[in-house]
Short mmCIF file of C-alpha atoms in Angstrom, two decimals:
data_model
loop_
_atom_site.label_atom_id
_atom_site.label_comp_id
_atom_site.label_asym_id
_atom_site.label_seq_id
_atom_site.Cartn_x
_atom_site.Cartn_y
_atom_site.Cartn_z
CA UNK K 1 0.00 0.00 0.00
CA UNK K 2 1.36 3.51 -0.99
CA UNK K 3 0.78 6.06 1.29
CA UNK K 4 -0.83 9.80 0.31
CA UNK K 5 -0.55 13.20 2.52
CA UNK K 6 -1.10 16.25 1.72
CA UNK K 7 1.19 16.51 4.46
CA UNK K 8 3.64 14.80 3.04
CA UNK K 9 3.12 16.31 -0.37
CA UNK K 10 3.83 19.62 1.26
CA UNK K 11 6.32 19.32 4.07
CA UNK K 12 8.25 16.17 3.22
CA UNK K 13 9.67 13.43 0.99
CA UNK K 14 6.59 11.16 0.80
CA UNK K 15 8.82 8.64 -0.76
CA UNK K 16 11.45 8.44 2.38
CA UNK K 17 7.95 7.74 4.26
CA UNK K 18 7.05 4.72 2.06
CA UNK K 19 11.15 3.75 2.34
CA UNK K 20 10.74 3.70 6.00
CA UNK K 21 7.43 1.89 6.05
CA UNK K 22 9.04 -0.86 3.96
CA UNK K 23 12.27 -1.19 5.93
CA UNK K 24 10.09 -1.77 9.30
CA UNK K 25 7.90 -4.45 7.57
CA UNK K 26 10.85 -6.82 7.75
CA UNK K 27 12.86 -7.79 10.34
CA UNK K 28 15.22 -9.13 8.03
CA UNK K 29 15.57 -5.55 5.84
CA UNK K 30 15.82 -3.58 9.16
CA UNK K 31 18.70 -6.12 10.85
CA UNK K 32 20.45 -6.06 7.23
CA UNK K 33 20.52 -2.93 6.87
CA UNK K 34 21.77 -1.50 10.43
CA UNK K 35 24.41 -4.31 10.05
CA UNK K 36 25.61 -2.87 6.95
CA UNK K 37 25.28 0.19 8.36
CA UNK K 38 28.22 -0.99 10.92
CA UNK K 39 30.27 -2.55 8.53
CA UNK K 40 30.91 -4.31 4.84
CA UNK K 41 30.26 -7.62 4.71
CA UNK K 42 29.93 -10.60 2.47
CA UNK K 43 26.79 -12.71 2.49
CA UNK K 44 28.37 -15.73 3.90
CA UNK K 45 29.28 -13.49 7.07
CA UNK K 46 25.27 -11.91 6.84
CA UNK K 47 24.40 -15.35 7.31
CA UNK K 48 26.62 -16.15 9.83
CA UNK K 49 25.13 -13.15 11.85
CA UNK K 50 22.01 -13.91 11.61
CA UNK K 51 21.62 -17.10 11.44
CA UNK K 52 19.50 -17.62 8.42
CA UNK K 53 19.20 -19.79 5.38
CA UNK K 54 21.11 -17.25 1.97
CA UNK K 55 17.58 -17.14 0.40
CA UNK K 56 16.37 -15.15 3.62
CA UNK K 57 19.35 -13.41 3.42
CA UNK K 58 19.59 -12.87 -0.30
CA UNK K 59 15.83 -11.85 -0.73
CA UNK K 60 16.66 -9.29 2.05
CA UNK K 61 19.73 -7.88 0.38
CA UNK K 62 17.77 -7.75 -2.64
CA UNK K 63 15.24 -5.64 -1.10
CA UNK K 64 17.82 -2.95 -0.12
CA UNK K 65 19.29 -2.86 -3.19
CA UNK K 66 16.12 -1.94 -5.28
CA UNK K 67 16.01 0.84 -2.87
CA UNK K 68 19.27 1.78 -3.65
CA UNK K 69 20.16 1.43 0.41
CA UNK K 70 23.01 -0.92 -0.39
CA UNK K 71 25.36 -2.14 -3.16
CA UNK K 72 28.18 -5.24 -3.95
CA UNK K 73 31.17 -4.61 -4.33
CA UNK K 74 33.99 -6.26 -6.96
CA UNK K 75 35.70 -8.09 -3.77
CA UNK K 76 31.55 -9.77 -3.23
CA UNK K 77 30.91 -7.67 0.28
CA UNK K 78 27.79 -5.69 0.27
CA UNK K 79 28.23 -1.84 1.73
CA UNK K 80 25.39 0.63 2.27
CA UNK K 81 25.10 3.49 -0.42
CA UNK K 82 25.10 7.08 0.50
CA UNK K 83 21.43 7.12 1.04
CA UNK K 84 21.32 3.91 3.20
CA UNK K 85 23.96 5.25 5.56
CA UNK K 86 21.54 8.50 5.63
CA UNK K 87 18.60 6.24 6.26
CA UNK K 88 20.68 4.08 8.93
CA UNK K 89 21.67 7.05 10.87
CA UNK K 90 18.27 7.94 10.97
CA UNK K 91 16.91 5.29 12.10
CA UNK K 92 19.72 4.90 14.49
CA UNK K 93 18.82 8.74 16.32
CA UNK K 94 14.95 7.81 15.84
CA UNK K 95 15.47 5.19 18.51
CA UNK K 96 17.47 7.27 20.53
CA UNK K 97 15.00 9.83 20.40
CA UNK K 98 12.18 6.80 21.42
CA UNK K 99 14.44 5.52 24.40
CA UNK K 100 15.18 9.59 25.96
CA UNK K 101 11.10 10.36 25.41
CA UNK K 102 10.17 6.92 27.16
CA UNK K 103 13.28 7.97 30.01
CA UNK K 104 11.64 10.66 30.49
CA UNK K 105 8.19 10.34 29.52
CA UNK K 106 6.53 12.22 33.05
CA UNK K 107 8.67 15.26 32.55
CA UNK K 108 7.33 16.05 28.75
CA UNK K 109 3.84 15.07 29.80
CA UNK K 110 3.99 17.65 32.94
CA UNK K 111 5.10 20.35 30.71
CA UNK K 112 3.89 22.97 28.03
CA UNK K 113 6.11 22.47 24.78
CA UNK K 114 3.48 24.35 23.09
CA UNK K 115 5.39 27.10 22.01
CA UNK K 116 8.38 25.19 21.22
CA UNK K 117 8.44 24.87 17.17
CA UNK K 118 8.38 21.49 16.10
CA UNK K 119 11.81 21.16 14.46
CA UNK K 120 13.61 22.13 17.81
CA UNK K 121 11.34 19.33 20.64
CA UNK K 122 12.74 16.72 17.38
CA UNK K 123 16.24 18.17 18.38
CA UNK K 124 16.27 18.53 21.77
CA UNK K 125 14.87 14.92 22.32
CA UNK K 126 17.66 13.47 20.63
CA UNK K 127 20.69 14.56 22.95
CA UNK K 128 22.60 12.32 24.82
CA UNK K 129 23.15 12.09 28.18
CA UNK K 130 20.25 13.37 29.70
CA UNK K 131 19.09 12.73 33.36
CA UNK K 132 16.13 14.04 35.53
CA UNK K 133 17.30 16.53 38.47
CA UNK K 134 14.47 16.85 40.53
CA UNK K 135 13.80 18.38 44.46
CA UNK K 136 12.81 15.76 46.76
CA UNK K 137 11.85 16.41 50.34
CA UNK K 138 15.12 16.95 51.64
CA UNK K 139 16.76 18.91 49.21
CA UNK K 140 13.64 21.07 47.66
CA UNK K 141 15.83 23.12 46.02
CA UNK K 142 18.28 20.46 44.48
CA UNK K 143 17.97 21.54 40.43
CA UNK K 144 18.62 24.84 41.30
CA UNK K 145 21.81 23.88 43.19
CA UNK K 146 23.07 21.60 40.54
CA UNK K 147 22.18 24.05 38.07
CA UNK K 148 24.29 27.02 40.29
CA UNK K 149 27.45 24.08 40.71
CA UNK K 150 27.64 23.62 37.09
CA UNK K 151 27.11 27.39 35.99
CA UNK K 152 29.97 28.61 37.97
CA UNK K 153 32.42 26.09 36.46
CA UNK K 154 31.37 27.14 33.09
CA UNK K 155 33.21 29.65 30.55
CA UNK K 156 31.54 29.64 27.22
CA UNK K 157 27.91 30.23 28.30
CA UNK K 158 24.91 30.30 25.63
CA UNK K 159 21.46 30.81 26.97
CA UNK K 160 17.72 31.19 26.37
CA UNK K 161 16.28 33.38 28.85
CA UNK K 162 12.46 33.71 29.22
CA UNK K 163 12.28 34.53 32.78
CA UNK K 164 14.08 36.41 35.20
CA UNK K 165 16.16 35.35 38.45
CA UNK K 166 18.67 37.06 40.23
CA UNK K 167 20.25 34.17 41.55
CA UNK K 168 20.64 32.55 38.59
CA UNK K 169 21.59 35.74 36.80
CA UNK K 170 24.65 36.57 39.76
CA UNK K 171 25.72 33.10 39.48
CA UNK K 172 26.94 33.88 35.44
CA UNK K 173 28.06 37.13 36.53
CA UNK K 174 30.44 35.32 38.90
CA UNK K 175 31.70 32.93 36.08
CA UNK K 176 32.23 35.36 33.30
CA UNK K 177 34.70 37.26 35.95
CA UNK K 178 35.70 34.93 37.70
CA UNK K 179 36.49 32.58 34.44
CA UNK K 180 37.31 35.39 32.21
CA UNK K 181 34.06 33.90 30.49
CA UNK K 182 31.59 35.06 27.83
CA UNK K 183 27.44 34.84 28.03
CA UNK K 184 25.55 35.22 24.71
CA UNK K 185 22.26 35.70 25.79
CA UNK K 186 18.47 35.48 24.06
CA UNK K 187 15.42 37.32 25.89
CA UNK K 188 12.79 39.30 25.81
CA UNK K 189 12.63 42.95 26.40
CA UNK K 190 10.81 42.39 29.57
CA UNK K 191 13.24 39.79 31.26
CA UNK K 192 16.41 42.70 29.90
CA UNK K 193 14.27 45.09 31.45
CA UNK K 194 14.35 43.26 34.74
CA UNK K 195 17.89 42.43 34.71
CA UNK K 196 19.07 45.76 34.26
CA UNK K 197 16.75 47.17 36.65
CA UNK K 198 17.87 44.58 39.78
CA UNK K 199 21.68 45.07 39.00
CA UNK K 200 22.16 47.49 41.66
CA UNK K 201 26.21 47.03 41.10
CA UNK K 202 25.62 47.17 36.79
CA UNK K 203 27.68 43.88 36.35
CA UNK K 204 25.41 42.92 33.57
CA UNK K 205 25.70 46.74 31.84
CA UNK K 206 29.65 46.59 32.29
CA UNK K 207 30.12 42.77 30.81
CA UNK K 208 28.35 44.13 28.19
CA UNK K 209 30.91 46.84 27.72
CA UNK K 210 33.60 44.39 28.25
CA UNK K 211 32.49 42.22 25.42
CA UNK K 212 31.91 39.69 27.74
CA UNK K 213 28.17 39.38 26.56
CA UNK K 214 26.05 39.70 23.74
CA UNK K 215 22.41 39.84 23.77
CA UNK K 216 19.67 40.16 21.68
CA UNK K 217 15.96 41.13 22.37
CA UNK K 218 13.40 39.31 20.84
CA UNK K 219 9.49 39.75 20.96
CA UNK K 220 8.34 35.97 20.94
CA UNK K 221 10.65 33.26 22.92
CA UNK K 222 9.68 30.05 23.15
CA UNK K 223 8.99 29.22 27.52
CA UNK K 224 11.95 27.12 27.92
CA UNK K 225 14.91 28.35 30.33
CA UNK K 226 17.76 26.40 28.00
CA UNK K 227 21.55 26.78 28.87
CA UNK K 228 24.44 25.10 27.42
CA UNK K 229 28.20 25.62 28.69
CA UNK K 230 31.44 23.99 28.21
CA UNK K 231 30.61 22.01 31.37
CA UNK K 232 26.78 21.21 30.84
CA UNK K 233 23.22 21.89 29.18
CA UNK K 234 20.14 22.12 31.51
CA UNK K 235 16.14 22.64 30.41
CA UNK K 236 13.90 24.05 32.46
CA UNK K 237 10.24 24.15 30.95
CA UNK K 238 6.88 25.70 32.23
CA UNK K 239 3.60 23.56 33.15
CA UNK K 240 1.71 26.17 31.47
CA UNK K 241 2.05 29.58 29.48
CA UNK K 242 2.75 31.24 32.37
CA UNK K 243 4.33 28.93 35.46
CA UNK K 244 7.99 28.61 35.19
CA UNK K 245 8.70 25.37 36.92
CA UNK K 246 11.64 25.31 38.76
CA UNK K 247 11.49 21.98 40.52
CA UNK K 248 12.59 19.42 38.00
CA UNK K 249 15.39 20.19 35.22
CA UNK K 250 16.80 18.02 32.57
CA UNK K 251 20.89 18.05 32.41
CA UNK K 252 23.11 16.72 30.22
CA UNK K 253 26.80 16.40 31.21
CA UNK K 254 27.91 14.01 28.30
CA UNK K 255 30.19 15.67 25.81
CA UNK K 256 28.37 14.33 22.64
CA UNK K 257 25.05 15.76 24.41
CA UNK K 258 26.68 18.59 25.13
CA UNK K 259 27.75 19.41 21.10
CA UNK K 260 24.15 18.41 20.54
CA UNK K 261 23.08 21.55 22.92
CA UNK K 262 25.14 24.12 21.47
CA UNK K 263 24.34 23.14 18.12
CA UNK K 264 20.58 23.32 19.09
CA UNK K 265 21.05 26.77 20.70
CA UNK K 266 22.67 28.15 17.53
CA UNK K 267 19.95 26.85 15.11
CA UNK K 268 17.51 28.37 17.41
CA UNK K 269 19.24 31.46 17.33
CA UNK K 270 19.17 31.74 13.92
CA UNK K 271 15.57 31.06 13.29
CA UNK K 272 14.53 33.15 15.89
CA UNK K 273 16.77 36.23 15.12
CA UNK K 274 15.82 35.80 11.13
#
């Protein structure tokens, strides 16, 4: 059966859809094609893998090559094709995106991600690394403490800011003198308004001066508090349009997650400055 979207038709490749929906009808295509995906190998060695009879193994292989996923080689081992290593990898961070949203399933579910576009929740699910800080009955205030720790190690600070603290705001003051750091910032007028008006000692004004920050105003900011250092990333989200939640954050401390973050911040940046 071929699928038909106007969806599709519109926003997407309607024929990677049908692609995918093939390669997750078979077991065999999927496991083939992931295992290519890892290395070249001959079909003798497929079949030693996997256990299978070569007609399994050879229909299979067949399969993937009509899609142009895979292709033989003069020395007999089959390799994946430009456009299967594409489709592997994608599969490969679909399932990673699958395992962080079922990690972390209560967290997404208890928050607003309304005003989060689309094409950035698809990105930030997929980092790696990612754990649950949360208060607990001891230690109500245990995100924000983590959050504080990490901030104050950090040098090279990016930062969505759509709500205004001055503890969290003199805790980056500290490392960007204290580090000989830099902050570049994205608010609203509002939240600079705030800053600037609780600064009683003007760090923020003279970091500014100093080249130590950049900032830039914009009118519509998505309601997530998002921070990514050299040290760490953190989210913290809102349960509704208007309740910052301050209780549970998500932090990543993993150096692949962490490349992840800045490149999400700077594609955010972009789109939302544009």
């Amino acid at each position: 059966m071929v699928i038909s979207s106007n969806f599709f038709n519109e926003n997407s490749n309607l024929n990677d859809f049908n692609y995918l929906k093939f390669i997750l009808a078979s077991e065999t295509r999927l496991k083939l094609l992931l295992s290519l995906y890892e290395s070249d190998k001959t079909i003798k060695e497929l079949e030693s893998e996997f256990n299978r009879k070569s007609g399994n193994i050879s229909r299979g292989l067949n399969d993937l090559k009509s899609c142009k996923f895979i292709t033989r080689l003069p020395n007999k081992k089959y390799v994946v094709t430009s456009i299967g290593f594409l489709f592997a990898k994608n599969l490969e961070n679909l399932a990673i995106n699958f395992d962080n949203i079922d990690n972390l399933e209560r967290f997404w579910e208890d928050h607003s991600i309304k005003s989060i576009p689309n094409r950035f929740l698809k990105d930030i699910s997929s980092f790696s690394g990612v754990s649950s800080v949360k208060s607990n009955i001891t230690e109500f205030a245990r995100p924000i403490n983590v959050y504080l720790d990490n901030i104050k190690k950090s040098t090279d600070i990016c930062m969505i800011l759509p709500v205004f603290s001055k503890i969290f705001m003199d805790s980056v003051y500290e490392a960007l003198i204290d580090r000989e750091g830099h902050l570049d910032l994205l608010t609203t007028k509002t939240i600079y308004d705030l800053i600037v008006k609780s600064d009683s000692e003007n760090y923020f004004k003279a970091l500014v001066r100093d080249k130590k920050i950049d900032y830039y105003i914009v009118e519509d900011l998505s309601n997530i508090f998002f921070t990514v250092s050299d040290k760490f990333a953190s989210i913290f989200l809102f349960y509704d349009e208007s309740v910052f939640d301050n209780s549970e954050m998500l932090l990543v401390d993993e150096e692949s997650g962490i490349d992840d973050a800045y490149r999400f911040y700077y594609s955010y940046k972009k789109y939302i400055l544009k």
